[in-house]
Short mmCIF file of C-alpha atoms in Angstrom, two decimals:
data_model
loop_
_atom_site.label_atom_id
_atom_site.label_comp_id
_atom_site.label_asym_id
_atom_site.label_seq_id
_atom_site.Cartn_x
_atom_site.Cartn_y
_atom_site.Cartn_z
CA MET A 298 -6.42 -15.54 -13.68
CA TRP A 299 -6.78 -11.83 -14.57
CA SER A 300 -10.64 -11.89 -13.86
CA ASP A 301 -10.06 -13.66 -10.46
CA LEU A 302 -7.89 -10.72 -9.23
CA GLU A 303 -10.07 -8.12 -10.80
CA SER A 304 -12.35 -7.55 -7.70
CA VAL A 305 -9.89 -8.06 -4.88
CA GLY A 306 -9.22 -4.85 -3.03
CA GLN A 307 -11.18 -2.58 -5.55
CA ALA A 308 -11.97 0.88 -4.34
CA ARG A 309 -14.69 3.21 -5.33
CA SER A 310 -12.25 5.20 -7.51
CA GLY A 311 -11.91 2.06 -9.66
CA GLY A 312 -8.23 1.73 -8.40
CA TYR A 313 -7.04 -0.87 -5.77
CA ARG A 314 -6.17 -0.81 -2.02
CA ARG A 315 -4.21 -3.81 -1.62
CA PHE A 316 -1.82 -3.30 1.36
CA ALA A 317 0.62 -5.72 2.88
CA TRP A 318 -0.76 -8.12 5.60
CA THR A 319 -4.43 -7.03 5.36
CA ALA A 320 -7.36 -9.27 4.65
CA GLU A 321 -6.84 -8.30 0.98
CA ASP A 322 -3.38 -9.29 0.92
CA HIS A 323 -4.30 -12.68 2.57
CA THR A 324 -6.92 -13.37 -0.41
CA LEU A 325 -4.10 -12.53 -2.89
CA ARG A 326 -1.70 -14.79 -1.23
CA GLU A 327 -4.16 -17.64 -1.10
CA TRP A 328 -4.93 -17.09 -4.86
CA PHE A 329 -1.26 -17.24 -5.59
CA ALA A 330 -0.80 -20.50 -3.56
CA GLY A 331 -3.92 -21.93 -5.48
CA GLU A 332 -2.43 -21.12 -8.77
CA CYS A 333 0.87 -22.83 -7.93
CA ALA A 334 -1.01 -25.81 -6.58
CA ARG A 335 -3.11 -26.11 -9.76
CA ARG A 336 0.18 -26.29 -11.66
CA GLY A 337 1.90 -28.80 -9.27
CA LEU A 338 4.63 -26.16 -8.47
CA GLU A 339 6.13 -26.53 -4.97
CA LEU A 340 5.12 -23.57 -2.87
CA THR A 341 7.57 -22.29 -0.43
CA THR A 342 7.55 -19.05 1.80
CA ASP A 343 10.73 -17.40 2.97
CA ARG A 344 11.51 -15.79 6.25
CA VAL A 345 10.05 -12.65 5.06
CA GLY A 346 6.67 -13.97 3.62
CA ASN A 347 7.67 -13.72 -0.05
CA GLN A 348 6.12 -16.70 -1.88
CA TRP A 349 7.87 -18.97 -4.23
CA GLY A 350 6.31 -21.55 -6.75
CA TRP A 351 8.98 -23.87 -8.00
CA TRP A 352 8.98 -26.01 -11.20
CA TRP A 353 11.62 -28.71 -11.39
CA ASP A 354 11.20 -31.99 -13.31
CA GLY A 355 14.81 -32.95 -13.14
CA PRO A 356 16.70 -35.35 -11.03
CA GLY A 357 16.57 -34.61 -7.31
CA THR A 358 15.26 -31.65 -5.57
CA VAL A 359 15.70 -27.92 -6.35
CA ASP A 360 18.40 -27.81 -3.78
CA ASP A 361 20.10 -30.72 -5.36
CA ALA A 362 20.06 -28.96 -8.56
CA VAL A 363 21.35 -25.92 -6.93
CA ALA A 364 24.20 -27.91 -5.45
CA ALA A 365 25.18 -29.25 -8.72
CA GLY A 366 25.47 -25.55 -10.14
CA ARG A 367 22.05 -25.30 -11.62
CA ARG A 368 20.55 -22.30 -10.00
CA ALA A 369 16.99 -21.37 -10.85
CA VAL A 370 15.65 -18.82 -13.32
CA VAL A 371 13.03 -16.81 -11.36
CA THR A 372 10.20 -14.54 -12.73
CA GLY A 373 7.30 -12.87 -11.10
CA SER A 374 6.56 -9.58 -9.25
CA HIS A 375 4.19 -8.39 -6.42
CA LEU A 376 0.43 -8.22 -5.91
CA ASP A 377 0.17 -5.29 -3.35
CA SER A 378 -0.86 -1.75 -4.60
CA VAL A 379 -0.37 1.87 -3.65
CA PRO A 380 -3.50 3.72 -2.34
CA ASP A 381 -6.01 3.64 -5.38
CA GLY A 382 -3.33 2.13 -7.70
CA GLY A 383 -3.94 0.54 -11.08
CA ALA A 384 -4.62 -3.14 -11.66
CA PHE A 385 -1.52 -3.71 -13.69
CA ASP A 386 1.42 -2.56 -11.50
CA GLY A 387 2.57 -5.84 -9.98
CA PRO A 388 -0.14 -8.30 -10.76
CA LEU A 389 0.70 -8.24 -14.56
CA GLY A 390 3.99 -9.51 -13.73
CA VAL A 391 2.66 -12.34 -11.56
CA VAL A 392 -0.06 -13.24 -13.98
CA SER A 393 2.35 -13.15 -16.91
CA ALA A 394 4.85 -15.36 -15.24
CA LEU A 395 2.29 -18.08 -14.42
CA ALA A 396 0.98 -17.73 -18.00
CA ALA A 397 4.63 -18.14 -19.39
CA VAL A 398 5.15 -21.25 -17.43
CA ASP A 399 2.01 -22.71 -18.92
CA ARG A 400 3.22 -21.65 -22.44
CA LEU A 401 6.38 -23.56 -21.99
CA ARG A 402 4.77 -26.57 -20.59
CA GLU A 403 2.30 -26.59 -23.50
CA ALA A 404 5.19 -26.34 -25.87
CA GLY A 405 6.81 -29.47 -24.11
CA VAL A 406 9.82 -27.40 -22.74
CA ARG A 407 12.00 -29.33 -20.10
CA PRO A 408 14.14 -26.80 -18.34
CA GLN A 409 17.62 -27.82 -17.54
CA VAL A 410 17.48 -25.62 -14.37
CA PRO A 411 14.67 -24.99 -11.82
CA VAL A 412 12.26 -22.37 -12.60
CA ALA A 413 10.36 -20.26 -9.99
CA VAL A 414 7.45 -17.75 -9.96
CA THR A 415 7.63 -15.39 -7.04
CA ASN A 416 5.13 -13.00 -5.33
CA PHE A 417 7.12 -10.40 -3.35
CA VAL A 418 5.40 -9.10 -0.35
CA ASP A 419 5.04 -5.29 0.48
CA GLU A 420 6.69 -4.02 -2.65
CA GLU A 421 4.89 -0.67 -2.67
CA GLY A 422 5.43 0.19 0.69
CA ALA A 423 1.92 1.80 0.85
CA ARG A 424 1.28 0.65 4.46
CA PHE A 425 4.52 1.11 6.39
CA GLY A 426 6.39 3.41 4.38
CA ILE A 427 9.41 1.50 2.79
CA ALA A 428 9.19 0.22 -0.66
CA CYS A 429 10.37 -3.16 -1.61
CA ALA A 430 10.34 -4.27 1.97
CA GLY A 431 9.94 -7.93 1.09
CA SER A 432 12.98 -8.08 -1.06
CA ARG A 433 14.98 -5.74 1.17
CA VAL A 434 14.60 -7.84 4.31
CA LEU A 435 15.28 -11.07 2.19
CA THR A 436 18.67 -9.69 0.88
CA GLY A 437 19.72 -8.14 4.17
CA GLN A 438 19.29 -4.43 2.88
CA LEU A 439 16.59 -3.66 5.48
CA ASP A 440 17.28 -4.49 9.28
CA PRO A 441 14.42 -6.82 10.66
CA ALA A 442 14.42 -4.76 13.97
CA ARG A 443 13.80 -1.54 11.93
CA ALA A 444 11.14 -3.26 9.83
CA LEU A 445 9.34 -4.57 12.82
CA ALA A 446 9.08 -1.28 14.41
CA LEU A 447 7.53 0.42 11.46
CA THR A 448 3.96 1.66 11.82
CA ASP A 449 1.04 2.17 9.65
CA ALA A 450 -1.30 5.19 9.61
CA ASP A 451 -3.43 3.62 12.47
CA GLY A 452 -0.20 2.98 14.72
CA THR A 453 0.00 -0.78 14.09
CA THR A 454 3.54 -2.03 13.96
CA TYR A 455 4.85 -4.37 11.39
CA ALA A 456 5.22 -6.81 14.06
CA GLU A 457 1.73 -6.65 15.13
CA ALA A 458 0.48 -6.72 11.29
CA LEU A 459 2.53 -10.02 11.02
CA ARG A 460 0.94 -11.57 14.04
CA ALA A 461 -2.59 -10.73 12.98
CA ALA A 462 -1.70 -12.19 9.69
CA GLY A 463 -0.65 -15.44 11.52
CA ARG A 464 3.13 -15.05 11.17
CA ASP A 465 5.86 -15.06 13.83
CA PRO A 466 7.54 -11.70 13.90
CA ASP A 467 10.70 -13.43 15.38
CA ASP A 468 10.85 -15.30 11.89
CA LEU A 469 11.51 -12.24 10.06
CA GLY A 470 14.91 -11.92 8.72
CA PRO A 471 17.34 -12.33 5.75
CA ASP A 472 17.01 -15.74 3.88
CA PRO A 473 20.29 -16.58 2.31
CA GLN A 474 19.22 -20.19 1.75
CA THR A 475 16.31 -19.11 -0.55
CA LEU A 476 18.31 -16.39 -2.12
CA ALA A 477 21.13 -18.88 -3.02
CA ARG A 478 18.63 -20.66 -5.24
CA VAL A 479 18.38 -17.87 -7.57
CA GLY A 480 20.69 -17.81 -10.61
CA ALA A 481 18.72 -14.89 -12.53
CA PHE A 482 15.81 -12.96 -12.10
CA VAL A 483 13.45 -11.56 -14.86
CA GLU A 484 10.61 -9.25 -13.80
CA LEU A 485 7.92 -8.37 -16.30
CA HIS A 486 6.12 -4.96 -15.40
CA VAL A 487 3.64 -2.62 -16.94
CA GLU A 488 5.71 0.26 -18.39
CA GLN A 489 5.13 3.29 -16.19
CA GLY A 490 5.56 5.99 -18.97
CA ARG A 491 4.86 6.46 -22.59
CA ALA A 492 8.23 5.48 -24.27
CA LEU A 493 6.84 2.41 -25.83
CA VAL A 494 3.95 4.14 -27.28
CA ASP A 495 6.22 6.68 -28.90
CA LEU A 496 8.75 3.91 -30.09
CA GLY A 497 5.75 1.89 -31.44
CA ALA A 498 6.86 -1.32 -29.60
CA PRO A 499 4.91 -3.55 -27.41
CA VAL A 500 7.71 -4.88 -25.09
CA ALA A 501 11.04 -3.43 -24.01
CA VAL A 502 14.01 -4.67 -22.04
CA ALA A 503 15.33 -2.55 -18.94
CA SER A 504 18.88 -1.08 -18.54
CA ASP A 505 18.77 0.49 -15.16
CA ILE A 506 16.58 2.03 -12.41
CA TRP A 507 17.27 5.79 -11.78
CA PRO A 508 18.74 6.86 -8.35
CA HIS A 509 15.79 7.66 -6.14
CA GLY A 510 14.97 8.54 -2.50
CA ARG A 511 12.61 9.70 0.12
CA TRP A 512 13.02 12.56 2.58
CA ARG A 513 10.74 13.84 5.45
CA PHE A 514 10.54 17.53 6.08
CA ASP A 515 9.10 18.66 9.67
CA PHE A 516 8.12 22.12 9.74
CA PRO A 517 7.45 23.72 13.15
CA GLY A 518 4.75 26.40 14.08
CA GLU A 519 2.35 27.35 16.59
CA ALA A 520 -1.32 26.49 16.71
CA ASN A 521 -3.64 29.35 17.08
CA HIS A 522 -6.97 30.65 15.69
CA ALA A 523 -7.43 31.29 12.03
CA GLY A 524 -9.92 34.17 12.59
CA THR A 525 -8.50 36.05 15.51
CA THR A 526 -4.66 35.93 15.00
CA ARG A 527 -3.04 38.65 13.10
CA LEU A 528 -0.91 37.65 10.00
CA GLN A 529 2.26 39.12 11.43
CA ASP A 530 1.79 37.27 14.68
CA ARG A 531 1.48 33.83 13.11
CA ARG A 532 3.94 31.13 13.28
CA ASP A 533 2.29 28.95 10.34
CA ALA A 534 4.11 25.75 9.70
CA MET A 535 2.13 25.54 6.27
CA LEU A 536 4.08 28.18 4.83
CA GLY A 537 7.35 26.15 4.99
CA TYR A 538 5.54 23.28 3.59
CA ALA A 539 4.30 25.45 0.74
CA ASP A 540 7.47 26.65 -0.16
CA LEU A 541 8.89 23.01 -0.32
CA VAL A 542 6.08 22.07 -2.74
CA LEU A 543 6.70 24.92 -5.10
CA GLY A 544 10.49 24.62 -4.80
CA ALA A 545 10.47 20.99 -5.55
CA ARG A 546 9.00 21.77 -8.90
CA HIS A 547 11.31 24.81 -9.71
CA VAL A 548 14.54 23.20 -8.66
CA ALA A 549 13.79 19.66 -10.30
CA THR A 550 13.01 21.54 -13.66
CA GLN A 551 16.26 23.35 -13.57
CA ARG A 552 18.29 20.25 -12.91
CA GLY A 553 16.29 17.85 -15.29
CA CYS A 554 15.06 15.68 -12.43
CA VAL A 555 11.70 14.80 -11.09
CA ALA A 556 10.79 15.70 -7.51
CA THR A 557 7.32 15.27 -5.82
CA VAL A 558 5.70 16.15 -2.58
CA GLY A 559 2.95 13.68 -2.45
CA LYS A 560 2.18 13.13 1.19
CA VAL A 561 1.58 15.64 3.99
CA HIS A 562 0.54 15.44 7.70
CA VAL A 563 -0.88 18.61 9.38
CA THR A 564 -1.31 19.12 13.02
CA PRO A 565 -3.91 19.96 14.43
CA GLY A 566 -5.47 19.52 11.10
CA GLY A 567 -8.30 21.88 11.49
CA VAL A 568 -9.78 24.26 8.87
CA ASN A 569 -9.94 27.15 11.22
CA ALA A 570 -6.68 26.41 12.99
CA ILE A 571 -3.24 27.59 12.18
CA PRO A 572 -0.97 24.46 11.69
CA SER A 573 1.47 23.94 14.57
CA HIS A 574 3.38 21.38 12.59
CA VAL A 575 3.48 20.08 9.17
CA THR A 576 5.33 16.99 7.79
CA GLY A 577 5.75 16.62 4.16
CA TRP A 578 7.61 13.83 2.20
CA LEU A 579 9.65 14.54 -0.86
CA ASP A 580 10.38 11.96 -3.43
CA ALA A 581 13.32 12.79 -5.82
CA ARG A 582 14.48 10.83 -8.84
CA GLY A 583 16.32 11.44 -11.97
CA ALA A 584 18.65 9.79 -14.64
CA ASP A 585 21.77 11.77 -13.53
CA GLU A 586 22.57 10.96 -9.89
CA GLU A 587 24.57 14.14 -9.21
CA GLN A 588 21.54 16.08 -10.31
CA VAL A 589 19.08 14.43 -7.84
CA VAL A 590 21.67 14.75 -4.93
CA ALA A 591 21.98 18.43 -5.81
CA THR A 592 18.34 19.01 -6.08
CA VAL A 593 17.68 17.48 -2.56
CA ALA A 594 20.58 19.39 -1.23
CA GLU A 595 19.01 22.61 -2.60
CA LEU A 596 15.65 21.85 -1.21
CA THR A 597 17.09 20.82 2.11
CA ALA A 598 18.80 24.13 2.62
CA ARG A 599 15.51 25.91 1.64
CA GLY A 600 13.71 23.82 4.09
CA GLU A 601 16.19 24.50 6.91
CA GLU A 602 15.77 28.16 6.27
CA MET A 603 12.29 27.76 7.20
CA GLY A 604 12.96 26.03 10.32
CA ALA A 605 12.63 22.28 9.05
CA THR A 606 14.27 19.30 10.17
CA VAL A 607 15.13 17.12 7.29
CA THR A 608 15.42 13.35 7.61
CA ARG A 609 16.48 10.97 4.78
CA GLU A 610 14.22 7.97 4.94
CA SER A 611 15.63 6.14 1.94
CA TRP A 612 18.26 6.48 -0.62
CA THR A 613 19.04 4.12 -3.52
CA PRO A 614 21.83 5.01 -6.08
CA THR A 615 21.49 4.09 -9.76
CA THR A 616 20.94 0.43 -9.97
CA ARG A 617 22.16 -1.00 -13.47
CA PHE A 618 20.79 -4.38 -14.50
CA ASP A 619 22.99 -7.35 -15.50
CA GLN A 620 24.12 -5.87 -18.95
CA GLY A 621 24.83 -9.48 -20.22
CA LEU A 622 21.58 -10.73 -19.39
CA SER A 623 19.62 -7.70 -20.71
CA GLU A 624 21.55 -7.79 -23.96
CA ARG A 625 20.69 -11.72 -24.30
CA LEU A 626 16.91 -11.20 -23.73
CA ARG A 627 17.14 -8.28 -26.25
CA ARG A 628 18.49 -10.66 -28.82
CA VAL A 629 15.95 -13.20 -27.85
CA LEU A 630 13.15 -10.61 -28.40
CA ASP A 631 14.56 -9.68 -31.81
CA ARG A 632 14.50 -12.80 -33.33
CA ASP A 633 11.03 -12.73 -34.53
CA ALA A 634 9.78 -9.27 -33.49
CA GLU A 635 8.59 -6.99 -36.38
CA VAL A 636 9.88 -4.05 -34.08
CA SER A 637 13.37 -4.39 -32.51
CA ALA A 638 12.93 -4.40 -28.70
CA PRO A 639 14.01 -0.99 -27.06
CA VAL A 640 16.25 -1.00 -24.02
CA LEU A 641 14.84 1.62 -21.46
CA GLY A 642 15.84 3.05 -18.18
CA THR A 643 13.03 3.62 -15.57
CA GLY A 644 12.37 6.05 -12.74
CA ALA A 645 10.47 3.49 -10.78
CA GLY A 646 11.83 1.15 -8.08
CA HIS A 647 11.27 -2.54 -8.24
CA ASP A 648 12.13 -5.78 -6.48
CA ALA A 649 14.50 -6.57 -9.49
CA GLY A 650 16.45 -3.66 -8.46
CA ILE A 651 17.00 -4.86 -4.87
CA LEU A 652 17.93 -8.25 -6.18
CA ALA A 653 20.33 -6.81 -8.50
CA THR A 654 22.02 -4.68 -5.77
CA ALA A 655 22.19 -7.88 -3.80
CA GLY A 656 24.33 -9.49 -6.65
CA VAL A 657 21.56 -11.55 -8.40
CA PRO A 658 21.76 -11.30 -12.16
CA SER A 659 18.63 -9.38 -13.00
CA THR A 660 16.69 -7.33 -15.51
CA MET A 661 13.30 -6.59 -16.41
CA LEU A 662 10.81 -6.48 -19.33
CA PHE A 663 8.34 -3.74 -19.86
CA VAL A 664 4.75 -3.90 -21.31
CA ARG A 665 3.54 -0.87 -23.36
CA ASN A 666 1.00 1.36 -21.34
CA PRO A 667 -1.04 3.36 -23.84
CA THR A 668 -1.89 5.92 -21.19
CA GLY A 669 1.58 6.33 -19.88
CA VAL A 670 -0.22 6.60 -16.45
CA SER A 671 0.68 4.58 -13.29
CA HIS A 672 -0.23 4.30 -9.65
CA SER A 673 -3.67 5.54 -10.79
CA PRO A 674 -6.92 3.81 -11.97
CA ALA A 675 -6.13 5.08 -15.57
CA GLU A 676 -3.19 2.69 -15.66
CA HIS A 677 -3.69 0.25 -18.60
CA ALA A 678 -2.32 -2.15 -20.93
CA GLU A 679 -4.15 -3.67 -24.01
CA ALA A 680 -4.80 -7.35 -24.09
CA ALA A 681 -2.62 -7.95 -27.08
CA ASP A 682 0.26 -6.08 -25.58
CA CYS A 683 -0.13 -8.33 -22.52
CA HIS A 684 -0.20 -11.49 -24.74
CA ALA A 685 3.00 -10.10 -26.32
CA GLY A 686 4.51 -9.70 -22.96
CA VAL A 687 3.75 -13.27 -21.90
CA ALA A 688 5.08 -14.67 -25.25
CA ALA A 689 8.20 -12.50 -24.75
CA LEU A 690 8.73 -13.73 -21.24
CA ALA A 691 8.24 -17.30 -22.19
CA ASP A 692 10.85 -17.02 -24.79
CA CYS A 693 13.38 -15.57 -22.50
CA LEU A 694 12.60 -18.10 -20.02
CA ARG A 695 13.04 -20.86 -22.67
CA ASP A 696 16.48 -19.33 -23.64
CA LEU A 697 17.67 -19.05 -20.17
CA THR A 698 16.74 -22.47 -19.06
CA THR A 699 17.53 -24.59 -22.24
CA GLY A 700 19.69 -22.39 -24.24
CA GLY A 701 22.47 -22.17 -21.52
CA ALA A 702 23.14 -23.37 -18.11
CA THR A 703 22.67 -21.02 -15.01
CA THR A 704 25.47 -21.41 -12.44
CA GLY A 705 26.89 -19.09 -9.41
CA ASP A 706 27.83 -16.44 -12.16
CA GLY A 707 24.44 -16.36 -13.62
CA PRO A 708 23.11 -17.28 -17.11
CA GLN A 709 25.87 -18.65 -19.23
CA ASP A 710 25.80 -18.60 -23.22
CA GLY A 711 28.07 -21.54 -23.76
CA ALA A 712 25.17 -23.99 -24.67
CA ALA A 713 23.14 -21.50 -26.64
#
């Protein structure tokens, strides 16, 4: 499976450009559908375009099982990428989910509840600017009208992209029927950091997602000739942007957060022209929510002193994963492990966090990344650790689907 995906959307940098509702995305979706068909999984697509492959050998249909109080245990991730992103962020979770299902079937496991593997669409938000768009619309956390009006760098709207991909934009919206099938969600993901390297463990269980958000800073100026305009006569929009970049590093360091200005748009964009307008996007995160808020407030004040208009584009407070579910998975992983599974928080957003916010019992497994690098071609995981991740995920799915029932209240321990 990994080899099949290796060349899809690969750029000259060695990284990947797999953006939502593009030709590359279509290829990835067809691959996922084919893998589901090869396993006899029932493929469904919700109102947003998220794909679900259902495994249920019990009596009746999946909906019959749900009606009887046996909600599904779901695993999976996403297949899209950031610009020149790594191979593992997202696809490792999808491939590992399919491999875990194979492992359970080979062992003769008969789940007492349905199992599903999912491919969430547009998790990275690389094309239209909102991360986890697929799970946000699914759960009602992103208004469909707002989503359809989003535009990419070429001015293509989300609605136009859906039409080009053969989907009806009018179908886009929350899908409570699909969401009602889900009793628990476990997302496996490559670690985006070096904690597991330092701890000497191949797999960890997640505890929470740090608070995080994105803000747009628009700095005004006046276009003029770079060679003939005296410095004292200039209204250079780039100066405010430069202050934002340096200020983000300084303020975040003082407050124990991380803040990044990773995207900029300059008008008119000529080497020999003074910028008349500069837009920069700030990303701020941290373990302490109050410090993140204070960091952004201080940078906003600095930006406004430079004439900027500041717009909050997104904000997600601390997302805590289901403590009972995380603890249960940690116990499962510790049964045969040489090294106890650590419990880690993360500064990265994930679909698991969106589902958790929507009330779905959710958590994550992290697989060791020896480089600690993510969103880059240098992102990596060793084959042995990937296999350890599959084994861990399979053990967790086995416990959740045979060691206890899943009801509307999530996984239960009664039958363990």
